[in-house]
PDB file of C-alpha atoms in Angstrom:
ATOM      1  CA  UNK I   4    -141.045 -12.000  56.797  1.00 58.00           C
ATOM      2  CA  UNK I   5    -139.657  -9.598  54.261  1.00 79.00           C
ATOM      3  CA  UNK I   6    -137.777 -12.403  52.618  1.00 86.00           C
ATOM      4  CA  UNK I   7    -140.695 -14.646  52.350  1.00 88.00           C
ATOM      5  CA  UNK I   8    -142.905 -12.111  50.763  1.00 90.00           C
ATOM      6  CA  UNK I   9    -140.309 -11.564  47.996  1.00 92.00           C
ATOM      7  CA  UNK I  10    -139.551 -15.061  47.179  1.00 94.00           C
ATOM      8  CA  UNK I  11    -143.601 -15.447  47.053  1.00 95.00           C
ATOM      9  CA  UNK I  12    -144.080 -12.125  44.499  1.00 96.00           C
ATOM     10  CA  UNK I  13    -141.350 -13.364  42.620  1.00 97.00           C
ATOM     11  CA  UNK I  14    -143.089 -16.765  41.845  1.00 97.00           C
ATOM     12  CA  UNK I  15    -145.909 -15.508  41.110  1.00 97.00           C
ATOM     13  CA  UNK I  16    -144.597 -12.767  38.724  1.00 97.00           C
ATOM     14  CA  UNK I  17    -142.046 -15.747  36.928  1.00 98.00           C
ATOM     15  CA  UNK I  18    -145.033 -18.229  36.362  1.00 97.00           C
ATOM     16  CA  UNK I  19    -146.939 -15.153  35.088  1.00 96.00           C
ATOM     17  CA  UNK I  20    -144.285 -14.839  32.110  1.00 96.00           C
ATOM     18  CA  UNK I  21    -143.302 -18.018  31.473  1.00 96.00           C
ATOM     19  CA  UNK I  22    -144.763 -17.405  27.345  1.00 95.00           C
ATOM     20  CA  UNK I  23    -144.723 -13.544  27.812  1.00 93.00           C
ATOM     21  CA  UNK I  24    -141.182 -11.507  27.403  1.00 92.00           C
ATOM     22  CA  UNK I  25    -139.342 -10.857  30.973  1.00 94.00           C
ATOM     23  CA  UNK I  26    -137.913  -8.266  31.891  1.00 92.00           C
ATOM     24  CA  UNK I  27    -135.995  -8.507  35.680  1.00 91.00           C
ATOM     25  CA  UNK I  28    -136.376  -4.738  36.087  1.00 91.00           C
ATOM     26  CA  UNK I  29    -139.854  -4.936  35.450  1.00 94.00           C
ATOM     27  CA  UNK I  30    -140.259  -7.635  37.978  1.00 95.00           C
ATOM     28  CA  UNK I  31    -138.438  -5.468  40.586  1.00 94.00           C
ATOM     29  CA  UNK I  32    -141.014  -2.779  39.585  1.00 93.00           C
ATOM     30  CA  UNK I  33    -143.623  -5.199  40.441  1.00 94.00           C
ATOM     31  CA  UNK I  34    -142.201  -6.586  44.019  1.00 94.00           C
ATOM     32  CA  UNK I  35    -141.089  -2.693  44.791  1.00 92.00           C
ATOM     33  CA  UNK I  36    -137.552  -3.786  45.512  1.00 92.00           C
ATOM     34  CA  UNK I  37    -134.407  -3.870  44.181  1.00 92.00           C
ATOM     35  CA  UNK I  38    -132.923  -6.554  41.102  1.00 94.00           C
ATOM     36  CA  UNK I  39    -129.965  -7.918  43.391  1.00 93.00           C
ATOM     37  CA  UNK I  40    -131.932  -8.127  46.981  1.00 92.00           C
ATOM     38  CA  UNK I  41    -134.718 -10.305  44.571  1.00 94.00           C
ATOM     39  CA  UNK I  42    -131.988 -12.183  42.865  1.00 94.00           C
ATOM     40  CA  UNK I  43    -130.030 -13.431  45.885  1.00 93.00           C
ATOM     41  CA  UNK I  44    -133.084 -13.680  48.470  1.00 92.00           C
ATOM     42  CA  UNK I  45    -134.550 -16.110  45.553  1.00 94.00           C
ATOM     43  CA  UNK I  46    -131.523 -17.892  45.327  1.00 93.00           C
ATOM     44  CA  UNK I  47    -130.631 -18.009  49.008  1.00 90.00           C
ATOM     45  CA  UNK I  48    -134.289 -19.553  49.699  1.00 90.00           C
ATOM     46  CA  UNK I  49    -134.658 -21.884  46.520  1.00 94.00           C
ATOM     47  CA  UNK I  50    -131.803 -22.656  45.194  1.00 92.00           C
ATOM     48  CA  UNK I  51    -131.978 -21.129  41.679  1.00 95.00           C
ATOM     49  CA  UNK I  52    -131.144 -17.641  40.615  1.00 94.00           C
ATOM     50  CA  UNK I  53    -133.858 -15.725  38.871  1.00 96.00           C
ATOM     51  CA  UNK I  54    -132.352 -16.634  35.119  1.00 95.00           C
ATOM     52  CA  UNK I  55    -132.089 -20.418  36.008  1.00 96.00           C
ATOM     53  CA  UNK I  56    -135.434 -20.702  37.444  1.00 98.00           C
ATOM     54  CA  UNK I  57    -137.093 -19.582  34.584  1.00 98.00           C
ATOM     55  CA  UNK I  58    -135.663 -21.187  32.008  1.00 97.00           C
ATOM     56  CA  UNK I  59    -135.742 -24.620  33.982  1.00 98.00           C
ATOM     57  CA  UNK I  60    -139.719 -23.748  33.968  1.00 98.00           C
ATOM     58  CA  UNK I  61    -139.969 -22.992  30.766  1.00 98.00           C
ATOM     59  CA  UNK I  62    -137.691 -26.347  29.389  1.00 98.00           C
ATOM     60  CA  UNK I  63    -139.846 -28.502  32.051  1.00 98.00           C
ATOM     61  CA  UNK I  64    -143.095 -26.500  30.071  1.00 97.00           C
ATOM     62  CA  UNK I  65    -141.960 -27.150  26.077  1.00 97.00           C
ATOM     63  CA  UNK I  66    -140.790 -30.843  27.388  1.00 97.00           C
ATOM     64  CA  UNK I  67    -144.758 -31.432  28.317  1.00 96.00           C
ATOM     65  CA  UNK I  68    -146.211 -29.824  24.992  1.00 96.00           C
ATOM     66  CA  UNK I  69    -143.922 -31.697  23.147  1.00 96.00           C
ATOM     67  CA  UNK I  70    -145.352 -34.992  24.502  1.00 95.00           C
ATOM     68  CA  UNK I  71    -148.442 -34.101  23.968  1.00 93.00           C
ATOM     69  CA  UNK I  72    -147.638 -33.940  20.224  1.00 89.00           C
ATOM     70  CA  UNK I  73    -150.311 -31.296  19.516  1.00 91.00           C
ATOM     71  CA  UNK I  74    -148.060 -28.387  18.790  1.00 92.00           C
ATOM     72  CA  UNK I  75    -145.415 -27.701  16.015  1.00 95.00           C
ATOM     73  CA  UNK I  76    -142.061 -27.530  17.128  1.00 96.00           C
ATOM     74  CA  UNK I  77    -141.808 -23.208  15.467  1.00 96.00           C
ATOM     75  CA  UNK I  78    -144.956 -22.669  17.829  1.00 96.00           C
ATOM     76  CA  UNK I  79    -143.074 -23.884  21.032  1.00 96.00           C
ATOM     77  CA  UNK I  80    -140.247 -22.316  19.923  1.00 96.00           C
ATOM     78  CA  UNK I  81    -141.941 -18.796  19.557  1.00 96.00           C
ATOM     79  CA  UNK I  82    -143.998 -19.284  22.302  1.00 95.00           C
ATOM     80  CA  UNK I  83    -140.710 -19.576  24.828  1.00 95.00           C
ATOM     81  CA  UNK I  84    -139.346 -16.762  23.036  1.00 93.00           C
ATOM     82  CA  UNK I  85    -137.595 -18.118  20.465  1.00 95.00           C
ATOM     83  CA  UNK I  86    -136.761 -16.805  16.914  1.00 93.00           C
ATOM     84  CA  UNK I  87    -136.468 -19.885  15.361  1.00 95.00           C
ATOM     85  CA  UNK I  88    -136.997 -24.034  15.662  1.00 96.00           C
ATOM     86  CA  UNK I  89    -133.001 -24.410  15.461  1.00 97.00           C
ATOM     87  CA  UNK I  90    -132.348 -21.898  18.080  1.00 97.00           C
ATOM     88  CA  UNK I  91    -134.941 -23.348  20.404  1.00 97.00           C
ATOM     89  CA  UNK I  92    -133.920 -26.838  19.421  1.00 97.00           C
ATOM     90  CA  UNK I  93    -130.041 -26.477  20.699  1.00 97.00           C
ATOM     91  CA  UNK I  94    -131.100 -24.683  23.398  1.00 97.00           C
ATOM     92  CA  UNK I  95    -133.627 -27.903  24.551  1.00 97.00           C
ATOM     93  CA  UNK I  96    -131.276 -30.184  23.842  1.00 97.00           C
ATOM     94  CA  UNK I  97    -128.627 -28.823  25.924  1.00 97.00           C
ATOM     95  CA  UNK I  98    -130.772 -28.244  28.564  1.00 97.00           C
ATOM     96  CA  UNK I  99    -132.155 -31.993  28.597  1.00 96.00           C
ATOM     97  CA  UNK I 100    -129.794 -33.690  26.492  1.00 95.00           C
ATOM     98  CA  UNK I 101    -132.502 -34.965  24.484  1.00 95.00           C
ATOM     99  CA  UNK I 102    -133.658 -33.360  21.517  1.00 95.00           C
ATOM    100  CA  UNK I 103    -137.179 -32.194  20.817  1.00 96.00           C
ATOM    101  CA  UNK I 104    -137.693 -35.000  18.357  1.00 93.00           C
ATOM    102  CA  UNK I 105    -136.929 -37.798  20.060  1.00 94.00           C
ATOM    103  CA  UNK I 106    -138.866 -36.377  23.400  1.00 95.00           C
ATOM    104  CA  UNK I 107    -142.157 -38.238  23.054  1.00 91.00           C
ATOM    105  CA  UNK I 108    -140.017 -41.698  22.961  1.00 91.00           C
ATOM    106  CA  UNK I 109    -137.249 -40.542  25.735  1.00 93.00           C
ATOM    107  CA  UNK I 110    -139.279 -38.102  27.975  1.00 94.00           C
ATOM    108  CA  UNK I 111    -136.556 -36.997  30.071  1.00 91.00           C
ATOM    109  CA  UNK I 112    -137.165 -37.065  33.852  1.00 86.00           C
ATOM    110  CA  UNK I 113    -133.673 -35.667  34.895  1.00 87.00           C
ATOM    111  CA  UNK I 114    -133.556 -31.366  35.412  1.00 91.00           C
ATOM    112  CA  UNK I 115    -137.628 -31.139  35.218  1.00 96.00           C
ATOM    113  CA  UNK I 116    -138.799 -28.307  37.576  1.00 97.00           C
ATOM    114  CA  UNK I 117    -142.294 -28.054  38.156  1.00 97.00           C
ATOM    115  CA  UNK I 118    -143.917 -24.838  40.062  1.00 97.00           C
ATOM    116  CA  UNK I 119    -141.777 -23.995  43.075  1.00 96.00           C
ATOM    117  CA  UNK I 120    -144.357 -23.297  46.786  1.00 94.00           C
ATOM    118  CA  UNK I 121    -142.868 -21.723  49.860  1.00 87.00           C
ATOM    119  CA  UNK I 122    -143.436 -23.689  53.177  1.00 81.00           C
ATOM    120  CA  UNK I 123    -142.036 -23.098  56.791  1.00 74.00           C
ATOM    121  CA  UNK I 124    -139.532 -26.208  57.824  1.00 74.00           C
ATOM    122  CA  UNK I 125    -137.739 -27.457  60.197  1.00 72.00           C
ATOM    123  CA  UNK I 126    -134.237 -29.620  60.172  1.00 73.00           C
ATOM    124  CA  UNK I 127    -131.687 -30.995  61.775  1.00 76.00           C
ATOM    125  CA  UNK I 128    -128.675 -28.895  60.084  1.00 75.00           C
ATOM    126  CA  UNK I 129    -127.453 -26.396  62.925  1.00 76.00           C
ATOM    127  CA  UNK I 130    -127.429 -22.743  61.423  1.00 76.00           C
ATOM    128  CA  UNK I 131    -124.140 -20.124  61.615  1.00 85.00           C
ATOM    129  CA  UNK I 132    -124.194 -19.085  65.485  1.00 85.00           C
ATOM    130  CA  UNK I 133    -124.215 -15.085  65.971  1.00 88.00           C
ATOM    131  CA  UNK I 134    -123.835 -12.471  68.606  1.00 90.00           C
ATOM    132  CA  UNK I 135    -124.895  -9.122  68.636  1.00 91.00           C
ATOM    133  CA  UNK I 136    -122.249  -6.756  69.241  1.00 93.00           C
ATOM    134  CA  UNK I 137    -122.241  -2.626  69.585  1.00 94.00           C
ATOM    135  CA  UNK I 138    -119.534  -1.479  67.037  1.00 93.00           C
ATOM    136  CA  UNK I 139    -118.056   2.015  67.571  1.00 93.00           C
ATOM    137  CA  UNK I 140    -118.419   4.375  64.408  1.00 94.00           C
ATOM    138  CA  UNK I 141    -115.186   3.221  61.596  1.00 95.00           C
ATOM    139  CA  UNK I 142    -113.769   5.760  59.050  1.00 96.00           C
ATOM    140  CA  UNK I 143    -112.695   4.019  56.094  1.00 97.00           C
ATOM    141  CA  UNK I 144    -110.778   4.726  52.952  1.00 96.00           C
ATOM    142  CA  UNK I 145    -110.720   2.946  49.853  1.00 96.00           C
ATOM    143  CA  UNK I 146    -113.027   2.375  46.265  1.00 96.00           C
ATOM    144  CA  UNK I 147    -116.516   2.800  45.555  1.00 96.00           C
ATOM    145  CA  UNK I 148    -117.890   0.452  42.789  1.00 97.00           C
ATOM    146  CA  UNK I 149    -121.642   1.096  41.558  1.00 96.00           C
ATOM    147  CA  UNK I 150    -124.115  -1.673  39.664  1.00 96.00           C
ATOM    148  CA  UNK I 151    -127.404  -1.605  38.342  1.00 92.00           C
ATOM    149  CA  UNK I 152    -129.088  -3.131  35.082  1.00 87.00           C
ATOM    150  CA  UNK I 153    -128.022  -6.926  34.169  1.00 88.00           C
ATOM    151  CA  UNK I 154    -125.000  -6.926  36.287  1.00 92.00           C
ATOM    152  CA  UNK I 155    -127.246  -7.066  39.147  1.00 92.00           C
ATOM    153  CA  UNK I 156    -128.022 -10.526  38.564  1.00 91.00           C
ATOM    154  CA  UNK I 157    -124.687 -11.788  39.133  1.00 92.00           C
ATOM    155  CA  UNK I 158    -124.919 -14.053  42.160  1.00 90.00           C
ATOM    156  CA  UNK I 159    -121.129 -13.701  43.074  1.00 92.00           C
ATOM    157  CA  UNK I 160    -120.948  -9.948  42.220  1.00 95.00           C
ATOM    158  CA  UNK I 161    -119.432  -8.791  45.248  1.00 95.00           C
ATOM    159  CA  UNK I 162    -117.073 -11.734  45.279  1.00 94.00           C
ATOM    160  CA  UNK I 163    -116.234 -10.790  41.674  1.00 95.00           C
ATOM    161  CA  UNK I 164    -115.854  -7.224  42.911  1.00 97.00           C
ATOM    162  CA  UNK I 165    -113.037  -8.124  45.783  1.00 96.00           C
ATOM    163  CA  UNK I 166    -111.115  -9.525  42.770  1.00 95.00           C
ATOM    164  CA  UNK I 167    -111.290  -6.514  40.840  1.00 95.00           C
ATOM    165  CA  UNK I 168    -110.344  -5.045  44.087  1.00 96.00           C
ATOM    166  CA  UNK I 169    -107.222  -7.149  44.924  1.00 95.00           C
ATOM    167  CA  UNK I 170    -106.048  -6.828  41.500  1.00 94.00           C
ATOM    168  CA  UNK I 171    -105.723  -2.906  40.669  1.00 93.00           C
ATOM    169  CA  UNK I 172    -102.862  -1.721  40.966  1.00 89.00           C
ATOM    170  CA  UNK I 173    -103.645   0.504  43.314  1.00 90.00           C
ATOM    171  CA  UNK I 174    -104.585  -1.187  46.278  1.00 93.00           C
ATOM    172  CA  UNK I 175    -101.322  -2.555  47.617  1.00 90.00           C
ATOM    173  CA  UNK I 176    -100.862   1.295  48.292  1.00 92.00           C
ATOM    174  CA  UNK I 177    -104.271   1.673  49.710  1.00 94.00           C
ATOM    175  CA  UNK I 178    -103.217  -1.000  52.376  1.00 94.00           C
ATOM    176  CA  UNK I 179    -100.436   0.644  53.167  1.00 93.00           C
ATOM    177  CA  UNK I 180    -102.102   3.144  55.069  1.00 93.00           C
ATOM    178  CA  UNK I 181    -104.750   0.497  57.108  1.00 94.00           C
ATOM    179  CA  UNK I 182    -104.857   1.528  60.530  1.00 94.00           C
ATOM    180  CA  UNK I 183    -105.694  -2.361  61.716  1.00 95.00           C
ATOM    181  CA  UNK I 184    -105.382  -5.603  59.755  1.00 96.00           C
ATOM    182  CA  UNK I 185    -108.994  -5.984  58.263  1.00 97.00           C
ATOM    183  CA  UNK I 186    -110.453  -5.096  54.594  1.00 98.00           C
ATOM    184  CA  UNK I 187    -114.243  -4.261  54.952  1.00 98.00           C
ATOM    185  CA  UNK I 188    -116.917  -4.529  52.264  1.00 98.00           C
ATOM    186  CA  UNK I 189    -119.897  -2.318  52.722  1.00 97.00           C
ATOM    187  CA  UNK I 190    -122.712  -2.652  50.519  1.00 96.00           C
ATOM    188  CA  UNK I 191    -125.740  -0.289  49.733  1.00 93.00           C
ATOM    189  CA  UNK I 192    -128.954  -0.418  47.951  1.00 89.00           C
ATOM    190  CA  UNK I 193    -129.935   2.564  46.274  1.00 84.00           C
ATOM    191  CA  UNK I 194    -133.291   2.029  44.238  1.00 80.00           C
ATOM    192  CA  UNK I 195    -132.373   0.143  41.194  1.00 87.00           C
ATOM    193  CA  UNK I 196    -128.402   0.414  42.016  1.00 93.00           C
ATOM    194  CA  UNK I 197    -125.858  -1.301  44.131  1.00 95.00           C
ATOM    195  CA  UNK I 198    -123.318   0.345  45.958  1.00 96.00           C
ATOM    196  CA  UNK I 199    -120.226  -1.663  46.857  1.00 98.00           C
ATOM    197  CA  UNK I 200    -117.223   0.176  49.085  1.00 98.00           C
ATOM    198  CA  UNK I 201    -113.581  -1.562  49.658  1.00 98.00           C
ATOM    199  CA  UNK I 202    -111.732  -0.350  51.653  1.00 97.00           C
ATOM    200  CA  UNK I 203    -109.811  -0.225  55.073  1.00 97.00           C
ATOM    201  CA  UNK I 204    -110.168   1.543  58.697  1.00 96.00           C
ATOM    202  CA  UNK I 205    -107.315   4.925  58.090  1.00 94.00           C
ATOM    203  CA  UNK I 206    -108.356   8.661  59.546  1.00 86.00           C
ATOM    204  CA  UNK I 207    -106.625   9.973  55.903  1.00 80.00           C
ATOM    205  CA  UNK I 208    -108.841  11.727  54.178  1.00 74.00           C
ATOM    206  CA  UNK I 209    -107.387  12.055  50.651  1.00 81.00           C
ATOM    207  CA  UNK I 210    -106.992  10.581  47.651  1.00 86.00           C
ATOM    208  CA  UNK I 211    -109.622   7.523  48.477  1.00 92.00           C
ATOM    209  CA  UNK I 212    -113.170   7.524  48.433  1.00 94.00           C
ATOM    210  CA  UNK I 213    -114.355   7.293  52.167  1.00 95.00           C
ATOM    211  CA  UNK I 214    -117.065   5.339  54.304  1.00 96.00           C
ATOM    212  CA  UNK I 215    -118.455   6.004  57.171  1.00 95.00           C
ATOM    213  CA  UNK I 216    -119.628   2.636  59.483  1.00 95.00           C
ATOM    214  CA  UNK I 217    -122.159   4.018  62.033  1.00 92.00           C
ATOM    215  CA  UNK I 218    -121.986   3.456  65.531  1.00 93.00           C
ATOM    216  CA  UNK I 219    -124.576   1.024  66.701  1.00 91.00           C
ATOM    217  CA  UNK I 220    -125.536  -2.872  67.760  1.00 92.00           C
ATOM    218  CA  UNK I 221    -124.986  -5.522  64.999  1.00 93.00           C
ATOM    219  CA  UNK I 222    -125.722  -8.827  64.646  1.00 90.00           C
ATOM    220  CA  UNK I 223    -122.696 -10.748  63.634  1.00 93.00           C
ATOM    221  CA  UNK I 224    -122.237 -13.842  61.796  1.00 93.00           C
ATOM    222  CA  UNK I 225    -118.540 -15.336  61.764  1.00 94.00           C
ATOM    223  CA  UNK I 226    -117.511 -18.182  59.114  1.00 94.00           C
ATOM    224  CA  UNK I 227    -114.932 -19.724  56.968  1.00 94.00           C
ATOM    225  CA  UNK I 228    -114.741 -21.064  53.513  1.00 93.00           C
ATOM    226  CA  UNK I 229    -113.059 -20.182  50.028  1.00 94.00           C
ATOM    227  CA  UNK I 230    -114.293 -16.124  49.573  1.00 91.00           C
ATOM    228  CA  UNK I 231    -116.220 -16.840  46.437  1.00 89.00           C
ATOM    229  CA  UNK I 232    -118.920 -18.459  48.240  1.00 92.00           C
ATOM    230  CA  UNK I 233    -118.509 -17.354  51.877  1.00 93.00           C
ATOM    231  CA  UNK I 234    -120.506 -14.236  51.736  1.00 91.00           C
ATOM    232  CA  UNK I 235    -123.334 -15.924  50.114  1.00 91.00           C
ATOM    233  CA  UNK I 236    -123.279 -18.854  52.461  1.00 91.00           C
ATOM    234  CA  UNK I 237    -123.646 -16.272  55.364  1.00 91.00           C
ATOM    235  CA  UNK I 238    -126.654 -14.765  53.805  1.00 86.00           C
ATOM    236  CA  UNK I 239    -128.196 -17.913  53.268  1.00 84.00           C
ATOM    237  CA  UNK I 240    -128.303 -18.969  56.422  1.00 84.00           C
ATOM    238  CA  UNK I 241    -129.283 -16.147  57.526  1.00 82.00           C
ATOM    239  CA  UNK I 242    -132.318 -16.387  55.030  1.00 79.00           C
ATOM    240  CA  UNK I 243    -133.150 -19.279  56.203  1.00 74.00           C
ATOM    241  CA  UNK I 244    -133.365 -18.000  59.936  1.00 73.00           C
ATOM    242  CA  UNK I 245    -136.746 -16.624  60.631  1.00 58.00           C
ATOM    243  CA  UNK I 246    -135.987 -15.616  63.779  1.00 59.00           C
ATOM    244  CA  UNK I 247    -132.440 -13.476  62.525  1.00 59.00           C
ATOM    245  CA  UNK I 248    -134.978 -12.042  60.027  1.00 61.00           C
ATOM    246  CA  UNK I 249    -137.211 -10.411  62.109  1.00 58.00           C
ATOM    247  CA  UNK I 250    -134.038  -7.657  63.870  1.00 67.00           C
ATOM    248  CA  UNK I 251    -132.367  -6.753  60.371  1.00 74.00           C
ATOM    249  CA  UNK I 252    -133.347  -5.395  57.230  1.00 73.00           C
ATOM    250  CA  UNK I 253    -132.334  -6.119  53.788  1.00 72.00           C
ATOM    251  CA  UNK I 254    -132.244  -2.908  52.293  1.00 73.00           C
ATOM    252  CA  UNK I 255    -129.759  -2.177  55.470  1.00 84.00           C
ATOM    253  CA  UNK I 256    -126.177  -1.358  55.338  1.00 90.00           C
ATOM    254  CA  UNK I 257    -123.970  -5.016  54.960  1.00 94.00           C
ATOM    255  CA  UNK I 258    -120.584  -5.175  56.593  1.00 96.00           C
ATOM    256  CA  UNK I 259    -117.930  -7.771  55.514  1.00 97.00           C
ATOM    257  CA  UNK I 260    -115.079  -8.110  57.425  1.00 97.00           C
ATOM    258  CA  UNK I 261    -111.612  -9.916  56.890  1.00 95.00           C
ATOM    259  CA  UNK I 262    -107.625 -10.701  57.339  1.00 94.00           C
ATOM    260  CA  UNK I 263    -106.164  -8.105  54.702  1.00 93.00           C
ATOM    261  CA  UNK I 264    -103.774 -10.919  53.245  1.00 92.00           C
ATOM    262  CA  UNK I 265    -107.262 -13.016  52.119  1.00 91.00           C
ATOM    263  CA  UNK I 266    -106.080 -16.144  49.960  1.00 90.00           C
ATOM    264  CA  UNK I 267    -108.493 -16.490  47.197  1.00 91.00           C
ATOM    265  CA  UNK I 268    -106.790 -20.062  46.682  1.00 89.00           C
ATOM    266  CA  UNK I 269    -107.916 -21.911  50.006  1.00 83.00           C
ATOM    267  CA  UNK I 270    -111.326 -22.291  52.000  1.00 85.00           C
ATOM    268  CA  UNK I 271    -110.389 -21.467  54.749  1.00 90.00           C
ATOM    269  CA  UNK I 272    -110.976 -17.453  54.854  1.00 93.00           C
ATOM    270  CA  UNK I 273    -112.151 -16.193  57.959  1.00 95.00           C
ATOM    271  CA  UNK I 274    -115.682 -13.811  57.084  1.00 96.00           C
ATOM    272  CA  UNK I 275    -117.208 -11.683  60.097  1.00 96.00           C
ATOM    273  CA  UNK I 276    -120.795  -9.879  58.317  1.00 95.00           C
ATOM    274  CA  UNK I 277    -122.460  -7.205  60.802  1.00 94.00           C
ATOM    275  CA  UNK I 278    -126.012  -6.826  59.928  1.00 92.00           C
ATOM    276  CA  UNK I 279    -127.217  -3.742  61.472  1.00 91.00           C
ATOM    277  CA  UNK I 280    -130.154  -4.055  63.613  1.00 86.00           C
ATOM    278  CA  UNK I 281    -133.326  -3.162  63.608  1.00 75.00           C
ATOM    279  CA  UNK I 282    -134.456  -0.249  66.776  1.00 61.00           C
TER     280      UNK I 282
END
C-alpha cells in the first residue's frame, strides 16, 4: 500500500502547514520519498496536485475566518502567507469570485475544500486491462533529460518533455537510425531528481546517450488518448488498483512505449507502459 501511505503522510504534513511556510522538498524529507512520485501519486488518488490542494485549503480556511468576522482582513492575509491585504485580496477573489468584503453576505459555497480522508472503494468503472509479459533486454539510443527542485511538480512533465523531444532538431536524425518503429520513455528516480530517457531501440553506440531496458517480466498496461494525458491516465488507474499495486514499485524503472510518428494533435495515440515487477 505504498501509494496509500504517501497520499496519507502527505495530508497530514499539508494540514500541518496550512498557516506555516511550505516547502515541497521539505515535505518529501518528511514522507522519505521523492517530490514527483508525491506529486503525481497525490494527484492520481485525489484529484488535486500538491499546489492546488493547498491553496484550495487554505481559501476554504480564510473564507470561514472571514465569516466569523473576528479577524482583520492584514491578519488573514499574513497568516496564509501573504505580504499584504491587496495581494491576499486578488488572490481570494479570484479564487472564489467573491471578494473578502462582501464574504459574510455572499459566503460562497462553490470551490470550498474541506480536509481530504482516504477510504478503500469500490465502483462500477472497469479499470485498464493488463498482462504481464517477459521483455528481452533493449539497447536504446537517444537523450537524457534530468529534473529536480520546482520542476518536479509539473504534473505533465514528461508529456512536456516528449515535446521538447519531438521538437529539437536533432531527433529526426536520431530516428533515423531506430532499429523498430517505437520511441520509448524510461523514467528514473534518483533521490530528489528525475531522470527522463528518449530514445529508440539501435545497437549504435555513438553520439547518443544510451539505455539499457533489463530483461525481465512486466506488467503492461495498453491505452489510447491524446499523449498529454495518456501517461497519466495509465498511472492513475493503476493507482487506483490495489491489487496492480502490490507486484510493482514506484521508485521502479517506467517504460513508455509508442508509434514513432505520435500525433500530438489527435487522441487517439496508442501508449503500452511496462511496470517492472516485483520478485
Amino acid at each position: 500500500m505504498q501509494s496509500i501511505s504517501i497520499v496519507q503522510r502527505a495530508i497530514v504534513y499539508l494540514e500541518d502547514h496550512l498557516y506555516k511556510p511550505f516547502e515541497i522538498e521539505k515535505m518529501a524529507e518528511y514522507i522519505g520519498e521523492n517530490t514527483y512520485i508525491i506529486n503525481q501519486t497525490f494527484m492520481m488518488l485525489t484529484g488535486y496536485d500538491i499546489e492546488r490542494y493547498l491553496n484550495n485549503r487554505r481559501m476554504t480556511e480564510a473564507a470561514y475566518l472571514l465569516r466569523q468576522g473576528n479577524y482583520r482582513l492584514i491578519d488573514i492575509a499574513m497568516k496564509f502567507g501573504y505580504n499584504d491585504a491587496h495581494s491576499f485580496s486578488n488572490a481570494f477573489s479570484d479564487h472564489f469570485n467573491v471578494s473578502p468584503i462582501q464574504v459574510r453576505q455572499q459566503f460562497p459555497s462553490q470551490k470550498l475544500l474541506h480536509r481530504l480522508y482516504l477510504k478503500i472503494d469500490v465502483t462500477e468503472n472497469k479499470p485498464f486491462s493488463f498482462d504481464i509479459i517477459q521483455k528481452e533486454r533493449k539497447n536504446l539510443i537517444g537523450q537524457l533529460y534530468e529534473y529536480k527542485g520546482i520542476d518536479l511538480i509539473d504534473p505533465f512533465l514528461i508529456a512536456d518533455t516528449l515535446h521538447s523531444f519531438y521538437h529539437d532538431a536533432k531527433t529526426k536524425k536520431l530516428l533515423n537510425h531506430r532499429s523498430e518503429d517505437y520511441v520509448y520513455i524510461a523514467t528514473q528516480i534518483y533521490e530528489q531528481q528525475l531522470k527522463i530517457f528518449i530514445g529508440v531501440a539501435s545497437e549504435r553506440t555513438y553520439d547518443y546517450e544510451t539505455f539499457i531496458i533489463p530483461n525481465g517480466e512486466y506488467m503492461c498496461i495498453e491505452h489510447r488518448g491524446h499523449i498529454d494525458y495518456c501517461i497519466n491516465e495509465i498511472w492513475q488507474s493503476k493507482e487506483q488498483q490495489i491489487n496492480l499495486n502490490l507486484y510493482t514499485n514506484l521508485n521502479d524503472v517506467h517504460i513508455y512505449q509508442f508509434k514513432h510518428d505520435i500525433n500530438f494533435e489527435h487522441g487517439q495515440n496508442k501508449v503500452v507502459a511496462w511496470f517492472p515487477m516485483q520478485i
